[in-house]
Amino acid sequence: MALWRIRAALEDEPGRLAAITAAIAACGGNVFGFSVQTHQGGPVDEFFVSTPEDTGRFRLVEAVTDAGGAQVTAVPADPHDLVDVPTKALQLAAALLDAPETLPDILSDLLDADDAWWDQGTEGVADATVLIVPVAGGRRVAVVREGLPFTMTEAARAGALAALAR
């Protein structure tokens, strides 16, 4: 079995979510987790889905798009991604209080990012796969995740956790 994280913007109309989950099921997928996140263009629905190994990213994106999803992305997920976000955030907050200098690593873990570092003031970042998180004292952390743009909900989570770093 393969595990995927799928995100899609859905029209707020009766039956749309049912159509999306039916499309996922038609690909042999089983939804293990679901959340709605805020993004600039409106809500984004996120699904954690288990599929047969031969069900690929493009098939999932096509199925969800055909069922009415917009701006659909699908990226491989890790079983650790299924830990609920509040529990994960609390665990990371405790670690951050013990070692504030590890904030980039902690934000990377919180957001399932590819990399994060103390940023020296990168200007004009326009790519949604790069998140700049302000930190006390005028510092900031750059967080990068290829293939899955950050949502406003994730930015808020990162900002709340960064507020603990002093």
GROMACS .gro file of N, CA and C in nm:
model
  498
    1MET      N    1   0.083  -0.118   0.000
    1MET     CA    2   0.000   0.000   0.000
    1MET      C    3   0.088   0.125   0.000
    2ALA      N    4   0.040   0.228  -0.068
    2ALA     CA    5   0.107   0.358  -0.071
    2ALA      C    6   0.023   0.458   0.007
    3LEU      N    7   0.090   0.553   0.071
    3LEU     CA    8   0.021   0.656   0.147
    3LEU      C    9   0.043   0.791   0.080
    4TRP      N   10  -0.066   0.866   0.060
    4TRP     CA   11  -0.063   0.993  -0.010
    4TRP      C   12  -0.126   1.104   0.073
    5ARG      N   13  -0.077   1.224   0.055
    5ARG     CA   14  -0.140   1.345   0.107
    5ARG      C   15  -0.195   1.418  -0.015
    6ILE      N   16  -0.326   1.434  -0.019
    6ILE     CA   17  -0.392   1.499  -0.131
    6ILE      C   18  -0.458   1.628  -0.081
    7ARG      N   19  -0.438   1.736  -0.153
    7ARG     CA   20  -0.504   1.862  -0.121
    7ARG      C   21  -0.583   1.909  -0.242
    8ALA      N   22  -0.701   1.965  -0.214
    8ALA     CA   23  -0.786   2.016  -0.322
    8ALA      C   24  -0.876   2.126  -0.268
    9ALA      N   25  -0.899   2.226  -0.351
    9ALA     CA   26  -0.998   2.328  -0.321
    9ALA      C   27  -1.131   2.275  -0.373
   10LEU      N   28  -1.233   2.276  -0.288
   10LEU     CA   29  -1.363   2.224  -0.327
   10LEU      C   30  -1.468   2.335  -0.320
   11GLU      N   31  -1.559   2.332  -0.415
   11GLU     CA   32  -1.674   2.423  -0.408
   11GLU      C   33  -1.758   2.383  -0.287
   12ASP      N   34  -1.810   2.483  -0.219
   12ASP     CA   35  -1.893   2.459  -0.101
   12ASP      C   36  -2.036   2.431  -0.145
   13GLU      N   37  -2.058   2.308  -0.185
   13GLU     CA   38  -2.191   2.268  -0.231
   13GLU      C   39  -2.220   2.127  -0.184
   14PRO      N   40  -2.347   2.096  -0.159
   14PRO     CA   41  -2.382   1.963  -0.109
   14PRO      C   42  -2.334   1.851  -0.203
   15GLY      N   43  -2.274   1.750  -0.144
   15GLY     CA   44  -2.232   1.633  -0.220
   15GLY      C   45  -2.092   1.640  -0.278
   16ARG      N   46  -2.028   1.757  -0.275
   16ARG     CA   47  -1.894   1.769  -0.336
   16ARG      C   48  -1.793   1.681  -0.263
   17LEU      N   49  -1.792   1.684  -0.131
   17LEU     CA   50  -1.699   1.601  -0.055
   17LEU      C   51  -1.725   1.452  -0.081
   18ALA      N   52  -1.852   1.415  -0.090
   18ALA     CA   53  -1.887   1.275  -0.119
   18ALA      C   54  -1.836   1.235  -0.257
   19ALA      N   55  -1.844   1.325  -0.355
   19ALA     CA   56  -1.794   1.295  -0.489
   19ALA      C   57  -1.643   1.274  -0.488
   20ILE      N   58  -1.572   1.356  -0.410
   20ILE     CA   59  -1.427   1.344  -0.403
   20ILE      C   60  -1.388   1.211  -0.337
   21THR      N   61  -1.452   1.178  -0.226
   21THR     CA   62  -1.416   1.052  -0.159
   21THR      C   63  -1.455   0.931  -0.245
   22ALA      N   64  -1.563   0.943  -0.321
   22ALA     CA   65  -1.600   0.834  -0.412
   22ALA      C   66  -1.494   0.818  -0.522
   23ALA      N   67  -1.441   0.929  -0.570
   23ALA     CA   68  -1.336   0.924  -0.673
   23ALA      C   69  -1.209   0.859  -0.617
   24ILE      N   70  -1.176   0.892  -0.493
   24ILE     CA   71  -1.060   0.831  -0.428
   24ILE      C   72  -1.084   0.680  -0.412
   25ALA      N   73  -1.204   0.643  -0.369
   25ALA     CA   74  -1.238   0.502  -0.353
   25ALA      C   75  -1.231   0.427  -0.486
   26ALA      N   76  -1.272   0.492  -0.594
   26ALA     CA   77  -1.267   0.430  -0.727
   26ALA      C   78  -1.123   0.399  -0.770
   27CYS      N   79  -1.027   0.469  -0.712
   27CYS     CA   80  -0.886   0.442  -0.739
   27CYS      C   81  -0.830   0.337  -0.643
   28GLY      N   82  -0.918   0.278  -0.561
   28GLY     CA   83  -0.874   0.180  -0.463
   28GLY      C   84  -0.826   0.245  -0.334
   29GLY      N   85  -0.855   0.375  -0.318
   29GLY     CA   86  -0.806   0.449  -0.202
   29GLY      C   87  -0.898   0.442  -0.083
   30ASN      N   88  -0.836   0.451   0.034
   30ASN     CA   89  -0.907   0.455   0.161
   30ASN      C   90  -0.860   0.579   0.236
   31VAL      N   91  -0.953   0.666   0.275
   31VAL     CA   92  -0.919   0.790   0.344
   31VAL      C   93  -0.894   0.759   0.492
   32PHE      N   94  -0.772   0.792   0.538
   32PHE     CA   95  -0.735   0.770   0.678
   32PHE      C   96  -0.745   0.897   0.760
   33GLY      N   97  -0.735   1.010   0.695
   33GLY     CA   98  -0.740   1.137   0.767
   33GLY      C   99  -0.793   1.246   0.677
   34PHE      N  100  -0.857   1.344   0.738
   34PHE     CA  101  -0.917   1.454   0.663
   34PHE      C  102  -0.913   1.579   0.748
   35SER      N  103  -0.879   1.692   0.685
   35SER     CA  104  -0.887   1.821   0.754
   35SER      C  105  -0.916   1.929   0.651
   36VAL      N  106  -0.966   2.039   0.701
   36VAL     CA  107  -0.991   2.156   0.617
   36VAL      C  108  -0.899   2.265   0.667
   37GLN      N  109  -0.824   2.326   0.575
   37GLN     CA  110  -0.730   2.431   0.611
   37GLN      C  111  -0.765   2.559   0.536
   38THR      N  112  -0.735   2.671   0.599
   38THR     CA  113  -0.759   2.801   0.538
   38THR      C  114  -0.645   2.835   0.444
   39HIS      N  115  -0.680   2.888   0.329
   39HIS     CA  116  -0.581   2.934   0.232
   39HIS      C  117  -0.633   3.063   0.169
   40GLN      N  118  -0.547   3.136   0.102
   40GLN     CA  119  -0.584   3.265   0.046
   40GLN      C  120  -0.706   3.259  -0.045
   41GLY      N  121  -0.716   3.157  -0.126
   41GLY     CA  122  -0.827   3.146  -0.219
   41GLY      C  123  -0.951   3.081  -0.160
   42GLY      N  124  -0.948   3.046  -0.033
   42GLY     CA  125  -1.059   2.978   0.032
   42GLY      C  126  -1.012   2.850   0.096
   43PRO      N  127  -1.105   2.771   0.147
   43PRO     CA  128  -1.066   2.648   0.217
   43PRO      C  129  -1.000   2.546   0.124
   44VAL      N  130  -0.908   2.471   0.180
   44VAL     CA  131  -0.841   2.362   0.110
   44VAL      C  132  -0.863   2.236   0.192
   45ASP      N  133  -0.914   2.132   0.129
   45ASP     CA  134  -0.937   2.005   0.196
   45ASP      C  135  -0.813   1.918   0.180
   46GLU      N  136  -0.771   1.855   0.289
   46GLU     CA  137  -0.654   1.768   0.286
   46GLU      C  138  -0.696   1.628   0.327
   47PHE      N  139  -0.656   1.530   0.247
   47PHE     CA  140  -0.688   1.391   0.270
   47PHE      C  141  -0.559   1.311   0.285
   48PHE      N  142  -0.554   1.222   0.381
   48PHE     CA  143  -0.449   1.121   0.386
   48PHE      C  144  -0.512   0.992   0.337
   49VAL      N  145  -0.453   0.936   0.232
   49VAL     CA  146  -0.516   0.826   0.161
   49VAL      C  147  -0.418   0.711   0.142
   50SER      N  148  -0.465   0.591   0.167
   50SER     CA  149  -0.389   0.470   0.138
   50SER      C  150  -0.443   0.412   0.008
   51THR      N  151  -0.352   0.377  -0.084
   51THR     CA  152  -0.392   0.321  -0.213
   51THR      C  153  -0.306   0.199  -0.245
   52PRO      N  154  -0.350   0.117  -0.340
   52PRO     CA  155  -0.260   0.012  -0.388
   52PRO      C  156  -0.133   0.074  -0.448
   53GLU      N  157  -0.025   0.001  -0.444
   53GLU     CA  158   0.104   0.051  -0.493
   53GLU      C  159   0.098   0.099  -0.638
   54ASP      N  160   0.014   0.038  -0.720
   54ASP     CA  161   0.011   0.075  -0.862
   54ASP      C  162  -0.075   0.198  -0.891
   55THR      N  163  -0.136   0.257  -0.789
   55THR     CA  164  -0.212   0.381  -0.808
   55THR      C  165  -0.116   0.497  -0.791
   56GLY      N  166  -0.092   0.569  -0.898
   56GLY     CA  167   0.006   0.676  -0.895
   56GLY      C  168  -0.054   0.814  -0.871
   57ARG      N  169   0.035   0.908  -0.853
   57ARG     CA  170   0.000   1.047  -0.826
   57ARG      C  171  -0.092   1.104  -0.934
   58PHE      N  172  -0.059   1.083  -1.060
   58PHE     CA  173  -0.136   1.144  -1.168
   58PHE      C  174  -0.278   1.089  -1.174
   59ARG      N  175  -0.292   0.960  -1.146
   59ARG     CA  176  -0.427   0.902  -1.144
   59ARG      C  177  -0.510   0.964  -1.032
   60LEU      N  178  -0.450   0.983  -0.914
   60LEU     CA  179  -0.522   1.044  -0.803
   60LEU      C  180  -0.560   1.189  -0.833
   61VAL      N  181  -0.466   1.264  -0.887
   61VAL     CA  182  -0.493   1.405  -0.920
   61VAL      C  183  -0.605   1.413  -1.023
   62GLU      N  184  -0.598   1.330  -1.126
   62GLU     CA  185  -0.700   1.330  -1.229
   62GLU      C  186  -0.837   1.294  -1.173
   63ALA      N  187  -0.843   1.193  -1.087
   63ALA     CA  188  -0.971   1.148  -1.031
   63ALA      C  189  -1.033   1.257  -0.944
   64VAL      N  190  -0.952   1.320  -0.859
   64VAL     CA  191  -1.004   1.425  -0.771
   64VAL      C  192  -1.045   1.548  -0.852
   65THR      N  193  -0.968   1.581  -0.955
   65THR     CA  194  -1.002   1.694  -1.042
   65THR      C  195  -1.133   1.666  -1.115
   66ASP      N  196  -1.147   1.547  -1.170
   66ASP     CA  197  -1.269   1.510  -1.243
   66ASP      C  198  -1.393   1.512  -1.152
   67ALA      N  199  -1.371   1.490  -1.021
   67ALA     CA  200  -1.483   1.489  -0.926
   67ALA      C  201  -1.516   1.629  -0.875
   68GLY      N  202  -1.443   1.729  -0.925
   68GLY     CA  203  -1.474   1.866  -0.886
   68GLY      C  204  -1.371   1.937  -0.802
   69GLY      N  205  -1.258   1.872  -0.778
   69GLY     CA  206  -1.151   1.938  -0.703
   69GLY      C  207  -1.073   2.033  -0.792
   70ALA      N  208  -1.024   2.141  -0.735
   70ALA     CA  209  -0.942   2.237  -0.809
   70ALA      C  210  -0.808   2.250  -0.738
   71GLN      N  211  -0.706   2.289  -0.813
   71GLN     CA  212  -0.572   2.307  -0.758
   71GLN      C  213  -0.529   2.182  -0.679
   72VAL      N  214  -0.549   2.067  -0.738
   72VAL     CA  215  -0.524   1.940  -0.671
   72VAL      C  216  -0.375   1.908  -0.671
   73THR      N  217  -0.325   1.869  -0.554
   73THR     CA  218  -0.189   1.819  -0.542
   73THR      C  219  -0.193   1.686  -0.469
   74ALA      N  220  -0.100   1.600  -0.502
   74ALA     CA  221  -0.085   1.472  -0.433
   74ALA      C  222   0.064   1.448  -0.416
   75VAL      N  223   0.105   1.423  -0.293
   75VAL     CA  224   0.245   1.394  -0.265
   75VAL      C  225   0.251   1.271  -0.175
   76PRO      N  226   0.358   1.193  -0.187
   76PRO     CA  227   0.371   1.077  -0.098
   76PRO      C  228   0.370   1.124   0.048
   77ALA      N  229   0.310   1.046   0.133
   77ALA     CA  230   0.304   1.077   0.276
   77ALA      C  231   0.376   0.967   0.354
   78ASP      N  232   0.402   0.997   0.478
   78ASP     CA  233   0.469   0.905   0.568
   78ASP      C  234   0.369   0.867   0.678
   79PRO      N  235   0.370   0.745   0.728
   79PRO     CA  236   0.276   0.709   0.835
   79PRO      C  237   0.282   0.803   0.955
   80HIS      N  238   0.399   0.864   0.980
   80HIS     CA  239   0.410   0.959   1.091
   80HIS      C  240   0.325   1.084   1.069
   81ASP      N  241   0.290   1.111   0.942
   81ASP     CA  242   0.206   1.227   0.912
   81ASP      C  243   0.065   1.212   0.968
   82LEU      N  244   0.027   1.090   1.003
   82LEU     CA  245  -0.108   1.065   1.052
   82LEU      C  246  -0.127   1.102   1.200
   83VAL      N  247  -0.018   1.137   1.269
   83VAL     CA  248  -0.031   1.184   1.407
   83VAL      C  249  -0.108   1.315   1.402
   84ASP      N  250  -0.206   1.331   1.491
   84ASP     CA  251  -0.285   1.452   1.482
   84ASP      C  252  -0.200   1.576   1.513
   85VAL      N  253  -0.231   1.684   1.445
   85VAL     CA  254  -0.150   1.805   1.452
   85VAL      C  255  -0.142   1.863   1.593
   86PRO      N  256  -0.251   1.870   1.669
   86PRO     CA  257  -0.237   1.925   1.804
   86PRO      C  258  -0.137   1.848   1.892
   87THR      N  259  -0.141   1.716   1.884
   87THR     CA  260  -0.047   1.635   1.963
   87THR      C  261   0.096   1.662   1.918
   88LYS      N  262   0.116   1.662   1.788
   88LYS     CA  263   0.250   1.687   1.733
   88LYS      C  264   0.300   1.824   1.774
   89ALA      N  265   0.214   1.926   1.765
   89ALA     CA  266   0.253   2.063   1.800
   89ALA      C  267   0.292   2.073   1.947
   90LEU      N  268   0.218   2.007   2.034
   90LEU     CA  269   0.251   2.011   2.177
   90LEU      C  270   0.384   1.942   2.206
   91GLN      N  271   0.409   1.831   2.140
   91GLN     CA  272   0.537   1.762   2.157
   91GLN      C  273   0.652   1.850   2.110
   92LEU      N  274   0.633   1.916   1.995
   92LEU     CA  275   0.738   2.003   1.942
   92LEU      C  276   0.757   2.128   2.027
   93ALA      N  277   0.649   2.181   2.084
   93ALA     CA  278   0.659   2.298   2.172
   93ALA      C  279   0.743   2.265   2.295
   94ALA      N  280   0.722   2.148   2.352
   94ALA     CA  281   0.801   2.106   2.467
   94ALA      C  282   0.949   2.096   2.430
   95ALA      N  283   0.978   2.041   2.313
   95ALA     CA  284   1.117   2.031   2.268
   95ALA      C  285   1.177   2.169   2.243
   96LEU      N  286   1.097   2.259   2.188
   96LEU     CA  287   1.146   2.395   2.160
   96LEU      C  288   1.179   2.471   2.288
   97LEU      N  289   1.100   2.453   2.391
   97LEU     CA  290   1.128   2.521   2.518
   97LEU      C  291   1.261   2.476   2.576
   98ASP      N  292   1.299   2.351   2.552
   98ASP     CA  293   1.428   2.299   2.599
   98ASP      C  294   1.544   2.347   2.514
   99ALA      N  295   1.520   2.374   2.385
   99ALA     CA  296   1.630   2.410   2.293
   99ALA      C  297   1.579   2.508   2.186
  100PRO      N  298   1.561   2.636   2.220
  100PRO     CA  299   1.506   2.733   2.125
  100PRO      C  300   1.586   2.747   1.995
  101GLU      N  301   1.715   2.717   1.999
  101GLU     CA  302   1.797   2.729   1.879
  101GLU      C  303   1.761   2.626   1.772
  102THR      N  304   1.683   2.527   1.809
  102THR     CA  305   1.643   2.423   1.714
  102THR      C  306   1.515   2.458   1.639
  103LEU      N  307   1.470   2.583   1.650
  103LEU     CA  308   1.344   2.623   1.587
  103LEU      C  309   1.334   2.583   1.440
  104PRO      N  310   1.436   2.605   1.355
  104PRO     CA  311   1.421   2.562   1.214
  104PRO      C  312   1.388   2.414   1.201
  105ASP      N  313   1.456   2.328   1.276
  105ASP     CA  314   1.429   2.185   1.268
  105ASP      C  315   1.288   2.153   1.317
  106ILE      N  316   1.247   2.221   1.422
  106ILE     CA  317   1.114   2.196   1.478
  106ILE      C  318   1.005   2.241   1.382
  107LEU      N  319   1.023   2.358   1.318
  107LEU     CA  320   0.925   2.404   1.219
  107LEU      C  321   0.921   2.309   1.099
  108SER      N  322   1.037   2.261   1.058
  108SER     CA  323   1.042   2.165   0.948
  108SER      C  324   0.963   2.040   0.982
  109ASP      N  325   0.977   1.992   1.105
  109ASP     CA  326   0.903   1.875   1.150
  109ASP      C  327   0.754   1.903   1.158
  110LEU      N  328   0.716   2.017   1.215
  110LEU     CA  329   0.575   2.053   1.227
  110LEU      C  330   0.505   2.057   1.092
  111LEU      N  331   0.574   2.112   0.992
  111LEU     CA  332   0.514   2.134   0.861
  111LEU      C  333   0.548   2.026   0.759
  112ASP      N  334   0.615   1.920   0.803
  112ASP     CA  335   0.657   1.814   0.711
  112ASP      C  336   0.731   1.873   0.592
  113ALA      N  337   0.824   1.962   0.622
  113ALA     CA  338   0.898   2.034   0.518
  113ALA      C  339   1.024   1.959   0.479
  114ASP      N  340   1.081   2.003   0.367
  114ASP     CA  341   1.205   1.943   0.318
  114ASP      C  342   1.327   2.002   0.387
  115ASP      N  343   1.319   2.131   0.424
  115ASP     CA  344   1.433   2.198   0.485
  115ASP      C  345   1.386   2.326   0.553
  116ALA      N  346   1.464   2.374   0.649
  116ALA     CA  347   1.437   2.500   0.716
  116ALA      C  348   1.569   2.553   0.771
  117TRP      N  349   1.581   2.685   0.778
  117TRP     CA  350   1.705   2.746   0.827
  117TRP      C  351   1.676   2.886   0.878
  118TRP      N  352   1.769   2.937   0.961
  118TRP     CA  353   1.762   3.076   1.004
  118TRP      C  354   1.788   3.161   0.880
  119ASP      N  355   1.697   3.249   0.847
  119ASP     CA  356   1.704   3.327   0.724
  119ASP      C  357   1.759   3.466   0.754
  120GLN      N  358   1.840   3.515   0.664
  120GLN     CA  359   1.902   3.646   0.682
  120GLN      C  360   1.830   3.757   0.609
  121GLY      N  361   1.706   3.733   0.567
  121GLY     CA  362   1.630   3.841   0.505
  121GLY      C  363   1.608   3.825   0.357
  122THR      N  364   1.575   3.708   0.312
  122THR     CA  365   1.544   3.685   0.172
  122THR      C  366   1.429   3.777   0.133
  123GLU      N  367   1.444   3.852   0.028
  123GLU     CA  368   1.342   3.946  -0.016
  123GLU      C  369   1.264   3.888  -0.132
  124GLY      N  370   1.138   3.923  -0.139
  124GLY     CA  371   1.057   3.892  -0.256
  124GLY      C  372   1.027   3.746  -0.279
  125VAL      N  373   1.016   3.668  -0.174
  125VAL     CA  374   0.982   3.527  -0.190
  125VAL      C  375   0.837   3.519  -0.236
  126ALA      N  376   0.816   3.469  -0.358
  126ALA     CA  377   0.681   3.463  -0.415
  126ALA      C  378   0.633   3.322  -0.434
  127ASP      N  379   0.712   3.226  -0.399
  127ASP     CA  380   0.678   3.086  -0.418
  127ASP      C  381   0.604   3.033  -0.296
  128ALA      N  382   0.487   2.975  -0.317
  128ALA     CA  383   0.406   2.925  -0.206
  128ALA      C  384   0.467   2.803  -0.138
  129THR      N  385   0.577   2.749  -0.194
  129THR     CA  386   0.644   2.637  -0.130
  129THR      C  387   0.754   2.684  -0.037
  130VAL      N  388   0.767   2.817  -0.019
  130VAL     CA  389   0.861   2.876   0.075
  130VAL      C  390   0.781   2.958   0.174
  131LEU      N  391   0.800   2.931   0.302
  131LEU     CA  392   0.730   3.004   0.407
  131LEU      C  393   0.834   3.076   0.492
  132ILE      N  394   0.818   3.206   0.509
  132ILE     CA  395   0.905   3.284   0.596
  132ILE      C  396   0.830   3.306   0.727
  133VAL      N  397   0.889   3.260   0.837
  133VAL     CA  398   0.825   3.267   0.969
  133VAL      C  399   0.899   3.370   1.054
  134PRO      N  400   0.832   3.481   1.090
  134PRO     CA  401   0.896   3.580   1.177
  134PRO      C  402   0.916   3.524   1.319
  135VAL      N  403   1.028   3.564   1.380
  135VAL     CA  404   1.063   3.521   1.515
  135VAL      C  405   1.099   3.645   1.594
  136ALA      N  406   1.084   3.641   1.726
  136ALA     CA  407   1.117   3.754   1.812
  136ALA      C  408   1.257   3.808   1.783
  137GLY      N  409   1.274   3.936   1.804
  137GLY     CA  410   1.404   3.998   1.785
  137GLY      C  411   1.439   4.024   1.640
  138GLY      N  412   1.340   4.024   1.552
  138GLY     CA  413   1.365   4.051   1.411
  138GLY      C  414   1.424   3.935   1.334
  139ARG      N  415   1.437   3.821   1.397
  139ARG     CA  416   1.488   3.703   1.327
  139ARG      C  417   1.376   3.640   1.246
  140ARG      N  418   1.412   3.546   1.161
  140ARG     CA  419   1.312   3.472   1.084
  140ARG      C  420   1.368   3.339   1.038
  141VAL      N  421   1.276   3.249   1.010
  141VAL     CA  422   1.312   3.116   0.963
  141VAL      C  423   1.246   3.096   0.827
  142ALA      N  424   1.323   3.044   0.731
  142ALA     CA  425   1.269   3.006   0.600
  142ALA      C  426   1.244   2.855   0.603
  143VAL      N  427   1.125   2.817   0.556
  143VAL     CA  428   1.087   2.676   0.552
  143VAL      C  429   1.049   2.643   0.408
  144VAL      N  430   1.098   2.531   0.357
  144VAL     CA  431   1.075   2.494   0.217
  144VAL      C  432   1.014   2.353   0.211
  145ARG      N  433   0.914   2.342   0.125
  145ARG     CA  434   0.853   2.211   0.100
  145ARG      C  435   0.814   2.208  -0.048
  146GLU      N  436   0.881   2.124  -0.124
  146GLU     CA  437   0.855   2.114  -0.267
  146GLU      C  438   0.725   2.040  -0.294
  147GLY      N  439   0.650   2.089  -0.390
  147GLY     CA  440   0.533   2.017  -0.440
  147GLY      C  441   0.405   2.034  -0.362
  148LEU      N  442   0.410   2.097  -0.244
  148LEU     CA  443   0.289   2.113  -0.164
  148LEU      C  444   0.293   2.251  -0.100
  149PRO      N  445   0.227   2.349  -0.162
  149PRO     CA  446   0.229   2.486  -0.108
  149PRO      C  447   0.178   2.491   0.036
  150PHE      N  448   0.231   2.585   0.111
  150PHE     CA  449   0.188   2.607   0.249
  150PHE      C  450   0.053   2.678   0.251
  151THR      N  451  -0.031   2.641   0.345
  151THR     CA  452  -0.160   2.706   0.361
  151THR      C  453  -0.149   2.814   0.470
  152MET      N  454  -0.250   2.899   0.478
  152MET     CA  455  -0.253   3.000   0.584
  152MET      C  456  -0.264   2.933   0.721
  153THR      N  457  -0.331   2.821   0.728
  153THR     CA  458  -0.342   2.746   0.854
  153THR      C  459  -0.203   2.701   0.899
  154GLU      N  460  -0.124   2.650   0.806
  154GLU     CA  461   0.012   2.607   0.841
  154GLU      C  462   0.098   2.725   0.883
  155ALA      N  463   0.082   2.838   0.815
  155ALA     CA  464   0.158   2.959   0.852
  155ALA      C  465   0.122   3.003   0.993
  156ALA      N  466  -0.006   2.995   1.027
  156ALA     CA  467  -0.050   3.032   1.162
  156ALA      C  468   0.008   2.936   1.266
  157ARG      N  469   0.010   2.807   1.236
  157ARG     CA  470   0.069   2.709   1.328
  157ARG      C  471   0.216   2.738   1.350
  158ALA      N  472   0.287   2.765   1.240
  158ALA     CA  473   0.429   2.793   1.249
  158ALA      C  474   0.454   2.920   1.331
  159GLY      N  475   0.374   3.023   1.307
  159GLY     CA  476   0.390   3.147   1.383
  159GLY      C  477   0.364   3.129   1.531
  160ALA      N  478   0.265   3.050   1.565
  160ALA     CA  479   0.233   3.024   1.707
  160ALA      C  480   0.349   2.950   1.774
  161LEU      N  481   0.404   2.852   1.705
  161LEU     CA  482   0.516   2.777   1.764
  161LEU      C  483   0.641   2.866   1.772
  162ALA      N  484   0.665   2.947   1.670
  162ALA     CA  485   0.782   3.036   1.671
  162ALA      C  486   0.774   3.138   1.784
  163ALA      N  487   0.654   3.172   1.828
  163ALA     CA  488   0.639   3.269   1.936
  163ALA      C  489   0.700   3.218   2.067
  164LEU      N  490   0.718   3.088   2.078
  164LEU     CA  491   0.780   3.031   2.197
  164LEU      C  492   0.931   3.046   2.198
  165ALA      N  493   0.992   3.069   2.082
  165ALA     CA  494   1.138   3.082   2.071
  165ALA      C  495   1.178   3.224   2.107
  166ARG      N  496   1.260   3.238   2.202
  166ARG     CA  497   1.302   3.373   2.245
  166ARG      C  498   1.450   3.386   2.243
   0.00000   0.00000   0.00000
